[in-house]
XYZ file of N, CA, C and O in Angstrom:
624
model
N -17.892 51.393 4.976
C -18.404 50.055 5.144
C -17.755 49.097 4.144
O -17.587 47.934 4.460
N -17.382 49.567 3.009
C -16.784 48.713 1.998
C -15.393 48.238 2.438
O -15.028 47.101 2.201
N -14.617 49.098 3.057
C -13.290 48.714 3.520
C -13.400 47.661 4.607
O -12.592 46.733 4.670
N -14.403 47.788 5.446
C -14.603 46.823 6.524
C -14.940 45.448 5.932
O -14.433 44.425 6.384
N -15.801 45.402 4.933
C -16.172 44.136 4.281
C -14.974 43.522 3.572
O -14.760 42.309 3.624
N -14.179 44.334 2.901
C -12.989 43.857 2.200
C -11.984 43.259 3.183
O -11.395 42.208 2.923
N -11.792 43.908 4.312
C -10.890 43.405 5.338
C -11.399 42.091 5.909
O -10.619 41.152 6.133
N -12.696 41.990 6.127
C -13.296 40.767 6.647
C -13.118 39.604 5.654
O -12.794 38.482 6.053
N -13.307 39.841 4.371
C -13.127 38.813 3.342
C -11.660 38.369 3.281
O -11.356 37.182 3.183
N -10.719 39.314 3.367
C -9.298 38.981 3.327
C -8.901 38.131 4.528
O -8.186 37.134 4.396
N -9.367 38.492 5.716
C -9.052 37.732 6.929
C -9.670 36.340 6.844
O -9.028 35.327 7.184
N -10.898 36.251 6.370
C -11.560 34.947 6.232
C -10.823 34.070 5.221
O -10.659 32.857 5.436
N -10.342 34.632 4.123
C -9.603 33.872 3.111
C -8.302 33.328 3.688
O -7.971 32.153 3.492
N -7.569 34.158 4.392
C -6.316 33.712 5.001
C -6.589 32.608 6.015
O -5.870 31.603 6.079
N -7.642 32.761 6.806
C -7.989 31.748 7.804
C -8.355 30.417 7.150
O -7.899 29.353 7.580
N -9.161 30.447 6.089
C -9.568 29.215 5.392
C -8.361 28.528 4.748
O -8.212 27.304 4.809
N -7.477 29.300 4.147
C -6.290 28.716 3.514
C -5.408 28.041 4.562
O -4.939 26.912 4.375
N -5.176 28.708 5.683
C -4.347 28.130 6.737
C -4.980 26.887 7.343
O -4.287 25.901 7.633
N -6.283 26.902 7.535
C -6.961 25.721 8.058
C -6.891 24.548 7.075
O -6.743 23.401 7.484
N -7.004 24.837 5.790
C -6.930 23.739 4.811
C -5.522 23.141 4.766
O -5.352 21.926 4.635
N -4.499 23.980 4.902
C -3.121 23.468 4.933
C -2.909 22.620 6.174
O -2.360 21.509 6.111
N -3.363 23.108 7.316
C -3.209 22.345 8.566
C -3.991 21.039 8.490
O -3.517 19.980 8.946
N -5.192 21.069 7.928
C -5.987 19.843 7.786
C -5.316 18.825 6.877
O -5.332 17.620 7.149
N -4.719 19.296 5.804
C -4.008 18.392 4.889
C -2.807 17.757 5.575
O -2.572 16.549 5.450
N -2.048 18.543 6.302
C -0.892 18.001 7.022
C -1.321 17.012 8.093
O -0.681 15.978 8.297
N -2.410 17.303 8.785
C -2.921 16.399 9.803
C -3.398 15.087 9.186
O -3.112 14.004 9.682
N -4.106 15.176 8.064
C -4.621 13.984 7.387
C -3.502 13.129 6.809
O -3.608 11.898 6.764
N -2.412 13.743 6.386
C -1.307 12.970 5.811
C -0.390 12.386 6.878
O 0.514 11.629 6.565
N -0.636 12.742 8.155
C 0.157 12.159 9.230
C 1.404 12.935 9.563
O 2.298 12.418 10.237
N 1.490 14.155 9.159
C 2.681 14.962 9.417
C 2.835 15.278 10.901
O 3.943 15.314 11.421
N 1.713 15.490 11.601
C 1.766 15.854 13.010
C 1.770 14.639 13.931
O 1.858 14.779 15.137
N 1.682 13.430 13.395
C 1.608 12.223 14.217
C 3.000 11.718 14.539
O 3.653 11.100 13.723
N 3.480 11.963 15.738
C 4.817 11.516 16.140
C 4.796 10.095 16.673
O 5.684 9.302 16.434
N 3.747 9.752 17.437
C 3.657 8.421 18.033
C 3.267 7.383 16.997
O 3.612 6.220 17.115
N 2.524 7.762 15.981
C 2.070 6.815 14.969
C 3.224 6.272 14.143
O 3.160 5.153 13.648
N 4.287 7.040 13.976
C 5.431 6.575 13.191
C 6.079 5.368 13.840
O 6.461 4.418 13.164
N 6.214 5.383 15.154
C 6.813 4.252 15.855
C 5.931 3.019 15.710
O 6.419 1.902 15.549
N 4.616 3.208 15.731
C 3.689 2.096 15.585
C 3.742 1.531 14.165
O 3.579 0.322 13.964
N 3.975 2.376 13.162
C 4.060 1.913 11.783
C 5.375 1.193 11.513
O 5.439 0.271 10.716
N 6.454 1.616 12.153
C 7.762 1.011 11.904
C 7.863 -0.378 12.510
O 8.571 -1.230 11.984
N 7.159 -0.656 13.595
C 7.235 -1.973 14.240
C 6.760 -3.088 13.307
O 7.448 -4.098 13.157
N 5.589 -2.967 12.623
C 5.192 -4.037 11.697
C 6.155 -4.182 10.527
O 6.386 -5.280 10.045
N 6.746 -3.077 10.058
C 7.698 -3.170 8.959
C 8.932 -3.944 9.385
O 9.492 -4.711 8.611
N 9.375 -3.761 10.618
C 10.536 -4.504 11.118
C 10.203 -5.977 11.243
O 11.035 -6.837 10.985
N 8.950 -6.297 11.645
C 8.534 -7.694 11.752
C 8.514 -8.347 10.376
O 8.927 -9.499 10.222
N 8.032 -7.639 9.360
C 7.996 -8.175 7.996
C 9.421 -8.451 7.504
O 9.688 -9.471 6.893
N 10.338 -7.528 7.770
C 11.724 -7.732 7.355
C 12.326 -8.931 8.058
O 13.049 -9.727 7.452
N 12.019 -9.122 9.340
C 12.533 -10.276 10.072
C 11.934 -11.560 9.520
O 12.619 -12.589 9.409
N 10.627 -11.527 9.161
C 9.986 -12.710 8.588
C 10.606 -13.089 7.253
O 10.830 -14.258 6.959
N 10.904 -12.101 6.393
C 11.492 -12.399 5.089
C 12.908 -12.944 5.248
O 13.325 -13.819 4.502
N 13.665 -12.453 6.247
C 14.992 -13.006 6.515
C 14.882 -14.449 6.992
O 15.675 -15.311 6.605
N 13.889 -14.731 7.815
C 13.690 -16.087 8.309
C 13.312 -17.029 7.166
O 13.765 -18.173 7.107
N 12.464 -16.549 6.242
C 12.081 -17.370 5.092
C 13.282 -17.664 4.204
O 13.440 -18.770 3.699
N 14.126 -16.674 3.987
C 15.316 -16.879 3.160
C 16.241 -17.902 3.807
O 16.803 -18.755 3.130
N 16.378 -17.850 5.111
C 17.213 -18.817 5.819
C 16.595 -20.206 5.738
O 17.280 -21.190 5.521
N 15.269 -20.292 5.876
C 14.583 -21.576 5.796
C 14.699 -22.166 4.397
O 14.868 -23.365 4.227
N 14.595 -21.320 3.357
C 14.741 -21.802 1.986
C 16.136 -22.360 1.760
O 16.312 -23.371 1.096
N 17.139 -21.697 2.286
C 18.513 -22.167 2.131
C 18.724 -23.474 2.866
O 19.423 -24.364 2.409
N 18.085 -23.636 4.034
C 18.231 -24.855 4.809
C 17.443 -26.000 4.196
O 17.751 -27.162 4.408
N 16.403 -25.703 3.406
C 15.557 -26.743 2.822
C 16.179 -27.357 1.574
O 15.558 -28.144 0.897
N 17.397 -26.982 1.231
C 18.055 -27.585 0.086
C 17.852 -26.829 -1.201
O 18.225 -27.297 -2.262
N 17.257 -25.681 -1.155
C 17.046 -24.902 -2.364
C 18.246 -24.053 -2.690
O 18.267 -23.352 -3.667
N 19.240 -24.111 -1.876
C 20.446 -23.331 -2.119
C 20.298 -21.937 -1.566
O 19.214 -21.528 -1.143
N 21.377 -21.212 -1.542
C 21.296 -19.846 -1.011
C 20.494 -18.951 -1.938
O 20.503 -19.120 -3.148
N 19.782 -18.042 -1.332
C 18.980 -17.105 -2.119
C 19.904 -16.165 -2.873
O 20.908 -15.710 -2.345
N 19.545 -15.882 -4.135
C 20.354 -14.962 -4.937
C 20.146 -13.548 -4.434
O 19.015 -13.145 -4.166
N 21.209 -12.786 -4.307
C 21.021 -11.406 -3.883
C 20.332 -10.610 -4.984
O 20.571 -10.825 -6.167
N 19.452 -9.722 -4.586
C 18.751 -8.897 -5.570
C 19.709 -7.841 -6.099
O 20.502 -7.295 -5.361
N 19.620 -7.555 -7.394
C 20.517 -6.537 -7.952
C 20.147 -5.158 -7.442
O 18.996 -4.895 -7.119
N 21.136 -4.308 -7.389
C 20.863 -2.941 -6.963
C 20.135 -2.210 -8.085
O 20.107 -2.654 -9.225
N 19.558 -1.087 -7.742
C 18.809 -0.309 -8.734
C 19.709 0.164 -9.865
O 19.270 0.318 -10.997
N 20.992 0.351 -9.575
C 21.916 0.813 -10.616
C 22.177 -0.282 -11.641
O 22.407 -0.009 -12.809
N 22.139 -1.545 -11.215
C 22.407 -2.656 -12.121
C 21.169 -3.068 -12.903
O 21.275 -3.704 -13.938
N 20.002 -2.757 -12.421
C 18.748 -3.186 -13.021
C 18.503 -2.463 -14.340
O 18.794 -1.281 -14.470
N 17.997 -3.183 -15.328
C 17.707 -2.615 -16.645
C 16.399 -1.828 -16.559
O 15.382 -2.358 -16.152
N 16.440 -0.540 -16.910
C 15.300 0.324 -16.674
C 14.497 0.708 -17.899
O 13.424 1.274 -17.766
N 14.976 0.451 -19.106
C 14.216 0.923 -20.258
C 14.299 -0.046 -21.429
O 15.217 -0.841 -21.544
N 13.307 0.077 -22.277
C 13.241 -0.732 -23.486
C 14.423 -0.414 -24.403
O 14.968 -1.296 -25.056
N 14.857 0.836 -24.432
C 15.970 1.236 -25.300
C 17.251 0.514 -24.894
O 18.002 0.042 -25.759
N 17.508 0.400 -23.580
C 18.703 -0.323 -23.131
C 18.632 -1.790 -23.557
O 19.633 -2.372 -23.975
N 17.448 -2.386 -23.435
C 17.268 -3.777 -23.844
C 17.496 -3.925 -25.349
O 18.091 -4.913 -25.804
N 17.075 -2.950 -26.127
C 17.279 -2.994 -27.579
C 18.762 -2.916 -27.923
O 19.224 -3.591 -28.841
N 19.519 -2.112 -27.189
C 20.968 -2.037 -27.434
C 21.639 -3.381 -27.144
O 22.514 -3.826 -27.886
N 21.218 -4.045 -26.080
C 21.790 -5.346 -25.737
C 21.444 -6.360 -26.821
O 22.295 -7.144 -27.257
N 20.195 -6.356 -27.286
C 19.782 -7.274 -28.358
C 20.500 -6.953 -29.663
O 20.863 -7.864 -30.409
N 20.682 -5.686 -29.941
C 21.356 -5.301 -31.175
C 22.798 -5.809 -31.178
O 23.277 -6.304 -32.204
N 23.485 -5.726 -30.050
C 24.851 -6.257 -29.965
C 24.876 -7.749 -30.246
O 25.724 -8.242 -30.994
N 23.927 -8.488 -29.670
C 23.844 -9.940 -29.896
C 23.511 -10.227 -31.364
O 24.099 -11.110 -31.989
N 22.570 -9.463 -31.927
C 22.154 -9.658 -33.317
C 23.312 -9.401 -34.275
O 23.569 -10.189 -35.186
N 24.037 -8.300 -34.085
C 25.145 -7.965 -34.977
C 26.278 -8.984 -34.857
O 26.925 -9.322 -35.850
N 26.503 -9.505 -33.660
C 27.538 -10.524 -33.481
C 27.140 -11.826 -34.166
O 27.986 -12.508 -34.755
N 25.854 -12.180 -34.111
C 25.424 -13.455 -34.696
C 25.288 -13.385 -36.219
O 25.291 -14.421 -36.885
N 25.168 -12.182 -36.776
C 25.031 -12.055 -38.230
C 26.219 -11.314 -38.831
O 26.086 -10.689 -39.881
N 27.348 -11.412 -38.186
C 28.548 -10.729 -38.691
C 28.924 -11.289 -40.056
O 28.847 -12.492 -40.302
N 29.302 -10.427 -40.954
C 29.712 -10.846 -42.291
C 28.568 -11.014 -43.268
O 28.789 -11.370 -44.420
N 27.345 -10.796 -42.834
C 26.174 -10.925 -43.700
C 25.658 -9.519 -44.010
O 25.449 -8.728 -43.098
N 25.473 -9.236 -45.288
C 24.888 -7.946 -45.663
C 23.400 -7.994 -45.369
O 22.694 -8.880 -45.849
N 22.948 -7.061 -44.573
C 21.561 -7.119 -44.120
C 20.998 -5.724 -43.888
O 21.729 -4.747 -43.778
N 19.690 -5.689 -43.803
C 18.956 -4.496 -43.427
C 18.011 -4.926 -42.306
O 17.337 -5.948 -42.425
N 17.970 -4.170 -41.200
C 17.123 -4.595 -40.083
C 16.436 -3.403 -39.430
O 16.848 -2.266 -39.582
N 15.352 -3.724 -38.717
C 14.626 -2.713 -37.974
C 13.998 -3.353 -36.741
O 13.631 -4.524 -36.745
N 13.891 -2.567 -35.665
C 13.229 -3.018 -34.455
C 11.729 -2.841 -34.617
O 11.272 -1.854 -35.189
N 10.972 -3.779 -34.105
C 9.516 -3.698 -34.129
C 9.067 -3.149 -32.769
O 8.790 -3.891 -31.836
N 9.045 -1.825 -32.664
C 8.733 -1.167 -31.397
C 7.335 -1.503 -30.898
O 7.117 -1.650 -29.699
N 6.392 -1.609 -31.817
C 5.008 -1.852 -31.412
C 4.793 -3.269 -30.888
O 3.857 -3.514 -30.139
N 5.665 -4.207 -31.244
C 5.522 -5.586 -30.797
C 6.377 -5.896 -29.569
O 6.104 -6.836 -28.839
N 7.416 -5.129 -29.338
C 8.304 -5.367 -28.206
C 7.610 -4.938 -26.919
O 6.845 -3.984 -26.901
N 7.888 -5.683 -25.819
C 7.219 -5.384 -24.561
C 8.056 -5.861 -23.371
O 9.048 -6.568 -23.533
N 7.616 -5.475 -22.163
C 8.247 -5.896 -20.917
C 7.270 -6.764 -20.147
O 6.124 -6.384 -19.917
N 7.711 -7.948 -19.745
C 6.892 -8.840 -18.942
C 7.255 -8.638 -17.475
O 8.372 -8.964 -17.063
N 6.325 -8.097 -16.688
C 6.599 -7.824 -15.287
C 6.750 -9.108 -14.475
O 7.522 -9.151 -13.525
N 6.010 -10.151 -14.833
C 6.079 -11.408 -14.093
C 7.479 -12.016 -14.167
O 8.030 -12.459 -13.169
N 8.038 -12.059 -15.387
C 9.339 -12.694 -15.602
C 10.494 -11.701 -15.523
O 11.650 -12.108 -15.531
N 10.187 -10.417 -15.482
C 11.181 -9.349 -15.518
C 12.087 -9.495 -16.739
O 13.304 -9.491 -16.652
N 11.431 -9.661 -17.891
C 12.144 -9.856 -19.150
C 11.594 -8.894 -20.192
O 10.382 -8.720 -20.324
N 12.508 -8.267 -20.910
C 12.140 -7.458 -22.068
C 12.167 -8.379 -23.283
O 13.165 -9.056 -23.521
N 11.075 -8.432 -24.034
C 11.028 -9.229 -25.255
C 11.090 -8.263 -26.425
O 10.203 -7.453 -26.626
N 12.185 -8.347 -27.176
C 12.457 -7.436 -28.278
C 12.321 -8.199 -29.598
O 12.832 -9.316 -29.722
N 11.659 -7.579 -30.573
C 11.488 -8.187 -31.889
C 12.242 -7.353 -32.926
O 12.129 -6.129 -32.949
N 12.999 -8.051 -33.771
C 13.757 -7.417 -34.848
C 13.402 -8.140 -36.137
O 13.388 -9.363 -36.179
N 13.104 -7.396 -37.184
C 12.917 -7.991 -38.508
C 14.102 -7.590 -39.363
O 14.533 -6.431 -39.327
N 14.635 -8.555 -40.110
C 15.756 -8.230 -40.982
C 15.648 -8.987 -42.284
O 14.946 -9.977 -42.402
N 16.347 -8.455 -43.266
C 16.367 -9.063 -44.584
C 17.804 -9.055 -45.079
O 18.485 -8.037 -45.018
N 18.252 -10.228 -45.541
C 19.591 -10.291 -46.109
C 19.532 -9.735 -47.521
O 18.511 -9.833 -48.201
N 20.600 -9.140 -47.939
C 20.665 -8.558 -49.279
C 21.025 -9.663 -50.256
O 21.991 -10.398 -50.055
N 20.207 -9.808 -51.293
C 20.412 -10.865 -52.268
C 21.659 -10.659 -53.115
O 22.088 -9.540 -53.374
N 22.243 -11.765 -53.520
C 23.406 -11.766 -54.397
C 23.050 -12.602 -55.624
O 22.083 -13.364 -55.601
N 23.833 -12.519 -56.687
C 23.556 -13.366 -57.851
C 23.582 -14.851 -57.445
O 24.536 -15.327 -56.845
N 22.500 -15.536 -57.740
C 22.394 -16.953 -57.411
C 21.928 -17.214 -55.983
O 21.740 -18.346 -55.588
N 21.737 -16.167 -55.197
C 21.286 -16.334 -53.814
C 20.251 -15.234 -53.515
O 20.602 -14.066 -53.405
N 18.965 -15.616 -53.397
C 17.930 -14.600 -53.193
C 17.978 -14.012 -51.774
O 18.560 -14.593 -50.862
N 17.354 -12.880 -51.637
C 17.253 -12.252 -50.320
C 16.331 -13.074 -49.428
O 15.401 -13.717 -49.899
N 16.611 -13.091 -48.133
C 15.792 -13.825 -47.179
C 15.322 -12.876 -46.094
O 16.094 -12.054 -45.589
N 14.049 -13.006 -45.721
C 13.493 -12.201 -44.635
C 13.351 -13.090 -43.405
O 12.924 -14.238 -43.494
N 13.736 -12.556 -42.258
C 13.653 -13.299 -41.007
C 13.260 -12.361 -39.874
O 13.292 -11.141 -40.012
N 12.902 -12.984 -38.767
C 12.545 -12.235 -37.573
C 13.358 -12.779 -36.410
O 13.627 -13.970 -36.334
N 13.739 -11.905 -35.509
C 14.498 -12.307 -34.327
C 13.669 -11.973 -33.103
O 13.096 -10.891 -32.994
N 13.601 -12.936 -32.185
C 12.961 -12.708 -30.900
C 14.059 -12.799 -29.843
O 14.699 -13.834 -29.688
N 14.292 -11.715 -29.149
C 15.386 -11.624 -28.196
C 14.814 -11.285 -26.818
O 14.083 -10.314 -26.677
N 15.137 -12.105 -25.821
C 14.706 -11.851 -24.453
C 15.884 -11.343 -23.646
O 16.954 -11.955 -23.642
N 15.682 -10.227 -22.945
C 16.732 -9.640 -22.117
C 16.253 -9.627 -20.672
O 15.189 -9.094 -20.362
N 17.035 -10.238 -19.781
C 16.716 -10.271 -18.364
C 17.002 -8.908 -17.749
O 18.122 -8.411 -17.820
N 15.992 -8.306 -17.135
C 16.173 -6.974 -16.541
C 17.115 -6.996 -15.339
O 17.977 -6.138 -15.229
N 17.005 -7.964 -14.416
C 17.920 -7.944 -13.275
C 19.366 -8.228 -13.652
O 20.286 -7.676 -13.069
N 19.578 -9.089 -14.644
C 20.941 -9.502 -14.988
C 21.552 -8.706 -16.135
O 22.750 -8.790 -16.378
N 20.726 -7.969 -16.890
C 21.178 -7.188 -18.045
C 21.884 -8.055 -19.094
O 22.863 -7.639 -19.697
N 21.388 -9.261 -19.295
C 21.965 -10.171 -20.275
C 20.862 -10.745 -21.166
O 19.692 -10.714 -20.807
N 21.268 -11.317 -22.294
C 20.333 -11.961 -23.193
C 19.942 -13.306 -22.585
O 20.800 -14.150 -22.346
N 18.656 -13.488 -22.321
C 18.165 -14.722 -21.717
C 17.686 -15.716 -22.771
O 17.639 -16.914 -22.522
N 17.314 -15.226 -23.942
C 16.858 -16.084 -25.021
C 17.011 -15.378 -26.358
O 16.859 -14.166 -26.438
N 17.318 -16.164 -27.395
C 17.539 -15.571 -28.719
C 17.115 -16.584 -29.759
O 17.638 -17.705 -29.796
N 16.141 -16.216 -30.599
C 15.646 -17.119 -31.638
C 15.546 -16.365 -32.960
O 15.045 -15.252 -33.008
N 16.009 -16.995 -34.034
C 15.837 -16.471 -35.380
C 14.737 -17.291 -36.044
O 14.850 -18.509 -36.142
N 13.694 -16.610 -36.472
C 12.549 -17.276 -37.073
C 12.375 -16.811 -38.509
O 12.419 -15.613 -38.776
N 12.169 -17.738 -39.456
C 11.936 -17.317 -40.829
C 10.560 -16.682 -40.964
O 9.633 -17.032 -40.271
N 10.445 -15.724 -41.871
C 9.141 -15.084 -42.117
C 8.372 -15.801 -43.185
O 8.800 -16.430 -44.047
């Protein structure tokens, strides 16, 4: 009798597992062949509407719409933005002895403007007759264009 019960439990387990897999696939739309065509039609209408809006904007005197950058051109991380700001910072302070650091906790990405705002604090090394100066840099990097959009040196 024990072997019979064990076999019954094993068969029931396999049946429940298979039913749960089939139910998950059904719920996610894997078995729906006709529904895909119905879903693609509204997406095509939205794409046609956005093309029509872009054409209307160009005709309304706003100029041609700028093409969106590809994913490969888009700036994806804060570290890349920091490298771009560092290049600008080093070029603008060339010939000055300085010590600098990035303020990681203050730097952020603005999703609305698609701009990375990077903060750098630096201090010039004092010389005889010229004291050291502390300053802060606020550098904005455009994510779509991968360029410096704004650069300000602020005294501390």
